[in-house]
Amino acid sequence: MQHPQAPNANSPAVKSKNKRGGSKKQVFESYMTSEEVSHGLKRGELIQGQLRINPKKYNEAFIPSPDDTWDIFLDGIVARNRALNGDIVVVQVLPREQWKVNCTSPLNYNTDYEGASEPENQKEHTVLTTQKKAEHTPSYDVDDQCKPISKHQNTTLTDTGTVVYIVEKKHSRAVTGFLKFLPDKRFAMFSPVDHRVPRINVPLDDCPENFSSRHGDYNTTLFICRITDWAGDSYFAEGRLAKTLGQAGEIEPETEGILTEYGIDFSEFSDQVLDCLPKNLPWTIPPEEMRKRRDLRNECIFTVDPATARDLDDALSCKQLPDGNFEVGVHIADVSYFVEQDNILDAVASQRATSVYLVQKVIPMLPRLLCEELCSLNPLTDRLTFSVIWKITPEGKILSEWFGRSVIRSCVKLAYDHAQSMIEAPDKMFAAEELPPVDPVHPIDEIHQAVLNLHSIAKNLRAQRFSGGALRLDQSKLSFMLDKETMMPQGCYVYQYRDSNKLVEEFMLLANIATAHHIYRRFPELALLRRHPPPKAKMVDELQELCDQLGINIDFSSAGALQKSLNNTLGDDEYSSARKEVLTHMCSRPMQMALYFCTGVLKEEQVFKHYALNVPLYTHFTSPIRRYADIIVHRLLASSLNCGPHLGLSTEEVEKQASHCNNKKTVSKRVQELSTELFFGVFVKECGPLDSEAMVMGVLDQSFDVLVLRYGVQKRIYCKSVGGLDSFQHRKVGKKSELTLVWTPEEQEKLPVEQIISVFTLVEVQLKADSVPMKYSAVLKRPDNSRL
């Protein structure tokens, strides 16, 4: 999306006529022309990047340097020049004497990579289990104000710049917020909930009919507003109301606001799209299609998913061979059979790019008929699949491999709990009533034995992966128990990742790695793969220095070395797991995002590598119902096996779709996190205040972050808002920060109580609902003497 051409940003600020015939001084510089930008980028005088605005301090923003090793700082709303969070912008770095000091660039908090906090078999199908991250994806260490310096000052500087051009408006320009009546004005003021977005002038004609006379009735009404313009002579944008959502603080209006703000298409699928699917239901596989496929319907094949899952896109099989080895199969729903390339269904799926998993529901990438019926590997039903079948030793050594289109008939739909029970009770004879309906052709003990064999092989595969240098950074995931009728949270708990999860994950990883090698061999210029760059070196160096100061032995030389370091216990008391989670969070910050890409674009194989998994090639093949990237991979695989239509894809088209999938995946994760925050905010309001121990994760000069142990959530506590605190003092030596809190004595004759706050300090907090709907705060409780 190109911005209209405008005068050079370096030209003197122009004046514009206002409506009364006077003149108004420009607030923002005019944008450069596209030609000036092009020349500036070529000469290295300008820098292009994605804008990140600090959610806790909206006047601070950053874009990465060209080599992504440091950040350029944008000081204040004027420097952003009407760009919004996520926009691709061009920045001109200011003269050195205008740079800032004492401004710490934000540490990225990216854990979107396999081997991190989103295992392959998490599946995100369940609407009752969802992931909880930090309060906002970026984690900012920027309590102190940034200050200008003189050109003679000899100190550490932060490159500082200003936006001169908007290349692409990634932000949807749609925001949720509240209307405020302005007497004697022909417009109302719209205040966005997201403080990174400016206030917006909305014409009174756009407001509810009785807004002027009864504006107090709308104080708690949530609206969606779309920014239509933002003139250079105003701090305020202009916009139009798009929709009245309902009462702030209610789950559905708040959810719709989140979806709209992040540009998630949650509309119903059109009749045109649905016309692409079979009409004769229940659908049966045509005989001519059966003849083209390997018939696996008599094999013992089953699914393992969250109990609430309805879109089952992967199944497993395992049978022992006479020679003592095993035939193991991964069978994935053949979505590409139904989603034909370049029809309207394909166009909608490619645009949505991913299903979006909220706490209470799923926004599907594909119509429910396809997700939950035609493609879902439901038990006791013939279904079309793509299979990878290996001959494998008990130790996990692969002897042979087969890819192909197939037909399966799942004999049972196991939940993770069922598979876990089988693993934990290897000698038990399970009764029929303990499991879901089972195909009588395959007795329960056959299924049980297959699960045990898969578990045994998976343990060996997992051990080999980690001894070979893989990394996994696990972080807490918050799960909710919802009322079936109201869908309100009745309880919550930290999700336990168990052996049954690990079993499925290992074989999904194995299938994805095998598929990556296969399609890259066949299509070296077209393969859609997934790479994970190594962590940012500068941030790793800073973290290494901090760990050294804390006396923690961490080796960042490779993914495997980091994994081994994290496996070393941090003490042998009841808080060792909490300390490990805090350390894992710290190690996640330098990590970069995993990205889809087309092999014909990058060329150099060394950058294809997946850092966390420590494999040269990786892709996504195992979830085509919920990820469009997997559908492209299925088409490549089918074409390579001469069992699919001609691809007709170019390198540029695959790369464009890969980039779109990356963007949609990032947005989807953020929306999922916001949904979790929303529900936990409701839970705190309904069931709080909630007391818990917490462990300090990071210390700034006026605040500190804690991990609330009972719920696995992370919150920031601001010293200035702590009740009963007499004073506080910040001290920093090297990279180690420490706060000394001085508590006012409870009795006059007693001395003040000092409390030292540093990484790993245990504190007591209380989670309490805020006055702002759906928000909650962590309140620091006065320490007892045993904590000091």
PDB file of N, CA, C and O in Angstrom, residues 82-115:
ATOM      1  N   ARG A  82       2.354   9.942  12.281  1.00  0.00           N
ATOM      2  CA  ARG A  82       1.052   9.356  11.936  1.00  0.00           C
ATOM      3  C   ARG A  82       1.094   7.869  11.587  1.00  0.00           C
ATOM      4  O   ARG A  82       0.107   7.303  11.128  1.00  0.00           O
ATOM      5  N   ALA A  83       2.234   7.231  11.790  1.00  0.00           N
ATOM      6  CA  ALA A  83       2.312   5.776  11.611  1.00  0.00           C
ATOM      7  C   ALA A  83       1.787   5.094  12.870  1.00  0.00           C
ATOM      8  O   ALA A  83       1.928   5.616  13.981  1.00  0.00           O
ATOM      9  N   LEU A  84       1.190   3.927  12.705  1.00  0.00           N
ATOM     10  CA  LEU A  84       0.646   3.171  13.833  1.00  0.00           C
ATOM     11  C   LEU A  84       1.423   1.878  14.033  1.00  0.00           C
ATOM     12  O   LEU A  84       2.187   1.444  13.174  1.00  0.00           O
ATOM     13  N   ASN A  85       1.202   1.266  15.173  1.00  0.00           N
ATOM     14  CA  ASN A  85       1.944   0.052  15.531  1.00  0.00           C
ATOM     15  C   ASN A  85       1.821  -1.019  14.449  1.00  0.00           C
ATOM     16  O   ASN A  85       0.720  -1.334  13.994  1.00  0.00           O
ATOM     17  N   GLY A  86       2.964  -1.584  14.038  1.00  0.00           N
ATOM     18  CA  GLY A  86       2.979  -2.640  13.033  1.00  0.00           C
ATOM     19  C   GLY A  86       3.189  -2.154  11.622  1.00  0.00           C
ATOM     20  O   GLY A  86       3.502  -2.947  10.720  1.00  0.00           O
ATOM     21  N   ASP A  87       3.005  -0.850  11.367  1.00  0.00           N
ATOM     22  CA  ASP A  87       3.194  -0.311  10.012  1.00  0.00           C
ATOM     23  C   ASP A  87       4.636  -0.484   9.554  1.00  0.00           C
ATOM     24  O   ASP A  87       5.577  -0.412  10.360  1.00  0.00           O
ATOM     25  N   ILE A  88       4.815  -0.690   8.251  1.00  0.00           N
ATOM     26  CA  ILE A  88       6.149  -0.692   7.658  1.00  0.00           C
ATOM     27  C   ILE A  88       6.469   0.752   7.290  1.00  0.00           C
ATOM     28  O   ILE A  88       5.743   1.367   6.498  1.00  0.00           O
ATOM     29  N   VAL A  89       7.524   1.288   7.872  1.00  0.00           N
ATOM     30  CA  VAL A  89       7.832   2.711   7.704  1.00  0.00           C
ATOM     31  C   VAL A  89       9.271   2.900   7.233  1.00  0.00           C
ATOM     32  O   VAL A  89      10.105   1.993   7.333  1.00  0.00           O
ATOM     33  N   VAL A  90       9.534   4.104   6.727  1.00  0.00           N
ATOM     34  CA  VAL A  90      10.897   4.517   6.391  1.00  0.00           C
ATOM     35  C   VAL A  90      11.279   5.620   7.369  1.00  0.00           C
ATOM     36  O   VAL A  90      10.507   6.554   7.608  1.00  0.00           O
ATOM     37  N   VAL A  91      12.464   5.482   7.953  1.00  0.00           N
ATOM     38  CA  VAL A  91      12.917   6.393   9.003  1.00  0.00           C
ATOM     39  C   VAL A  91      14.213   7.081   8.576  1.00  0.00           C
ATOM     40  O   VAL A  91      15.085   6.460   7.978  1.00  0.00           O
ATOM     41  N   GLN A  92      14.287   8.359   8.888  1.00  0.00           N
ATOM     42  CA  GLN A  92      15.526   9.102   8.714  1.00  0.00           C
ATOM     43  C   GLN A  92      16.162   9.288  10.082  1.00  0.00           C
ATOM     44  O   GLN A  92      15.527   9.787  11.017  1.00  0.00           O
ATOM     45  N   VAL A  93      17.416   8.847  10.214  1.00  0.00           N
ATOM     46  CA  VAL A  93      18.116   8.989  11.495  1.00  0.00           C
ATOM     47  C   VAL A  93      18.521  10.444  11.673  1.00  0.00           C
ATOM     48  O   VAL A  93      19.035  11.083  10.749  1.00  0.00           O
ATOM     49  N   LEU A  94      18.262  10.984  12.862  1.00  0.00           N
ATOM     50  CA  LEU A  94      18.548  12.383  13.153  1.00  0.00           C
ATOM     51  C   LEU A  94      20.051  12.610  13.322  1.00  0.00           C
ATOM     52  O   LEU A  94      20.812  11.656  13.563  1.00  0.00           O
ATOM     53  N   PRO A  95      20.510  13.882  13.232  1.00  0.00           N
ATOM     54  CA  PRO A  95      21.917  14.181  13.507  1.00  0.00           C
ATOM     55  C   PRO A  95      22.298  13.699  14.903  1.00  0.00           C
ATOM     56  O   PRO A  95      21.466  13.683  15.824  1.00  0.00           O
ATOM     57  N   ARG A  96      23.543  13.341  15.076  1.00  0.00           N
ATOM     58  CA  ARG A  96      24.017  12.707  16.311  1.00  0.00           C
ATOM     59  C   ARG A  96      23.723  13.542  17.557  1.00  0.00           C
ATOM     60  O   ARG A  96      23.423  12.998  18.627  1.00  0.00           O
ATOM     61  N   GLU A  97      23.786  14.886  17.427  1.00  0.00           N
ATOM     62  CA  GLU A  97      23.551  15.716  18.614  1.00  0.00           C
ATOM     63  C   GLU A  97      22.101  15.646  19.089  1.00  0.00           C
ATOM     64  O   GLU A  97      21.777  16.097  20.185  1.00  0.00           O
ATOM     65  N   GLN A  98      21.200  15.070  18.277  1.00  0.00           N
ATOM     66  CA  GLN A  98      19.800  14.922  18.684  1.00  0.00           C
ATOM     67  C   GLN A  98      19.472  13.503  19.148  1.00  0.00           C
ATOM     68  O   GLN A  98      18.321  13.184  19.416  1.00  0.00           O
ATOM     69  N   TRP A  99      20.492  12.645  19.229  1.00  0.00           N
ATOM     70  CA  TRP A  99      20.265  11.293  19.732  1.00  0.00           C
ATOM     71  C   TRP A  99      19.979  11.334  21.229  1.00  0.00           C
ATOM     72  O   TRP A  99      20.172  12.355  21.888  1.00  0.00           O
ATOM     73  N   LYS A 100      19.519  10.191  21.749  1.00  0.00           N
ATOM     74  CA  LYS A 100      19.116  10.119  23.149  1.00  0.00           C
ATOM     75  C   LYS A 100      20.079   9.255  23.951  1.00  0.00           C
ATOM     76  O   LYS A 100      20.766   8.395  23.424  1.00  0.00           O
ATOM     77  N   VAL A 101      20.078   9.479  25.242  1.00  0.00           N
ATOM     78  CA  VAL A 101      20.877   8.692  26.165  1.00  0.00           C
ATOM     79  C   VAL A 101      19.940   8.135  27.242  1.00  0.00           C
ATOM     80  O   VAL A 101      18.874   8.680  27.484  1.00  0.00           O
ATOM     81  N   ASN A 102      20.372   7.038  27.870  1.00  0.00           N
ATOM     82  CA  ASN A 102      19.584   6.384  28.927  1.00  0.00           C
ATOM     83  C   ASN A 102      18.249   5.866  28.420  1.00  0.00           C
ATOM     84  O   ASN A 102      17.262   5.851  29.128  1.00  0.00           O
ATOM     85  N   CYS A 103      18.211   5.480  27.184  1.00  0.00           N
ATOM     86  CA  CYS A 103      16.986   4.887  26.644  1.00  0.00           C
ATOM     87  C   CYS A 103      17.317   3.472  26.219  1.00  0.00           C
ATOM     88  O   CYS A 103      18.104   3.284  25.309  1.00  0.00           O
ATOM     89  N   THR A 104      16.765   2.498  26.906  1.00  0.00           N
ATOM     90  CA  THR A 104      17.069   1.110  26.604  1.00  0.00           C
ATOM     91  C   THR A 104      16.072   0.584  25.596  1.00  0.00           C
ATOM     92  O   THR A 104      14.873   0.644  25.814  1.00  0.00           O
ATOM     93  N   SER A 105      16.568   0.060  24.510  1.00  0.00           N
ATOM     94  CA  SER A 105      15.703  -0.476  23.462  1.00  0.00           C
ATOM     95  C   SER A 105      14.896  -1.650  23.985  1.00  0.00           C
ATOM     96  O   SER A 105      15.345  -2.377  24.857  1.00  0.00           O
ATOM     97  N   PRO A 106      13.691  -1.863  23.470  1.00  0.00           N
ATOM     98  CA  PRO A 106      12.874  -2.970  23.969  1.00  0.00           C
ATOM     99  C   PRO A 106      13.475  -4.317  23.620  1.00  0.00           C
ATOM    100  O   PRO A 106      14.011  -4.503  22.548  1.00  0.00           O
ATOM    101  N   LEU A 107      13.396  -5.223  24.573  1.00  0.00           N
ATOM    102  CA  LEU A 107      13.808  -6.593  24.302  1.00  0.00           C
ATOM    103  C   LEU A 107      12.637  -7.324  23.673  1.00  0.00           C
ATOM    104  O   LEU A 107      11.538  -7.315  24.190  1.00  0.00           O
ATOM    105  N   ASN A 108      12.883  -7.968  22.557  1.00  0.00           N
ATOM    106  CA  ASN A 108      11.810  -8.737  21.924  1.00  0.00           C
ATOM    107  C   ASN A 108      11.430  -9.895  22.812  1.00  0.00           C
ATOM    108  O   ASN A 108      12.273 -10.480  23.495  1.00  0.00           O
ATOM    109  N   TYR A 109      10.169 -10.247  22.771  1.00  0.00           N
ATOM    110  CA  TYR A 109       9.706 -11.401  23.525  1.00  0.00           C
ATOM    111  C   TYR A 109       9.013 -12.306  22.539  1.00  0.00           C
ATOM    112  O   TYR A 109       7.813 -12.375  22.427  1.00  0.00           O
ATOM    113  N   ASN A 110       9.816 -13.016  21.749  1.00  0.00           N
ATOM    114  CA  ASN A 110       9.279 -13.847  20.680  1.00  0.00           C
ATOM    115  C   ASN A 110       9.487 -15.309  21.027  1.00  0.00           C
ATOM    116  O   ASN A 110      10.617 -15.742  21.200  1.00  0.00           O
ATOM    117  N   THR A 111       8.406 -16.064  21.132  1.00  0.00           N
ATOM    118  CA  THR A 111       8.552 -17.493  21.366  1.00  0.00           C
ATOM    119  C   THR A 111       7.757 -18.274  20.349  1.00  0.00           C
ATOM    120  O   THR A 111       7.310 -19.375  20.602  1.00  0.00           O
ATOM    121  N   ASP A 112       7.582 -17.682  19.192  1.00  0.00           N
ATOM    122  CA  ASP A 112       6.794 -18.345  18.161  1.00  0.00           C
ATOM    123  C   ASP A 112       7.709 -19.201  17.300  1.00  0.00           C
ATOM    124  O   ASP A 112       7.992 -18.906  16.161  1.00  0.00           O
ATOM    125  N   TYR A 113       8.206 -20.272  17.893  1.00  0.00           N
ATOM    126  CA  TYR A 113       9.026 -21.173  17.109  1.00  0.00           C
ATOM    127  C   TYR A 113       8.835 -22.568  17.653  1.00  0.00           C
ATOM    128  O   TYR A 113       8.582 -22.777  18.824  1.00  0.00           O
ATOM    129  N   GLU A 114       8.934 -23.579  16.792  1.00  0.00           N
ATOM    130  CA  GLU A 114       8.767 -24.941  17.247  1.00  0.00           C
ATOM    131  C   GLU A 114       9.864 -25.232  18.251  1.00  0.00           C
ATOM    132  O   GLU A 114      11.013 -24.876  18.073  1.00  0.00           O
ATOM    133  N   GLY A 115       9.512 -25.914  19.326  1.00  0.00           N
ATOM    134  CA  GLY A 115      10.474 -26.137  20.371  1.00  0.00           C
ATOM    135  C   GLY A 115      10.358 -25.078  21.451  1.00  0.00           C
ATOM    136  O   GLY A 115      11.046 -25.121  22.440  1.00  0.00           O
TER     137      GLY A 115
END
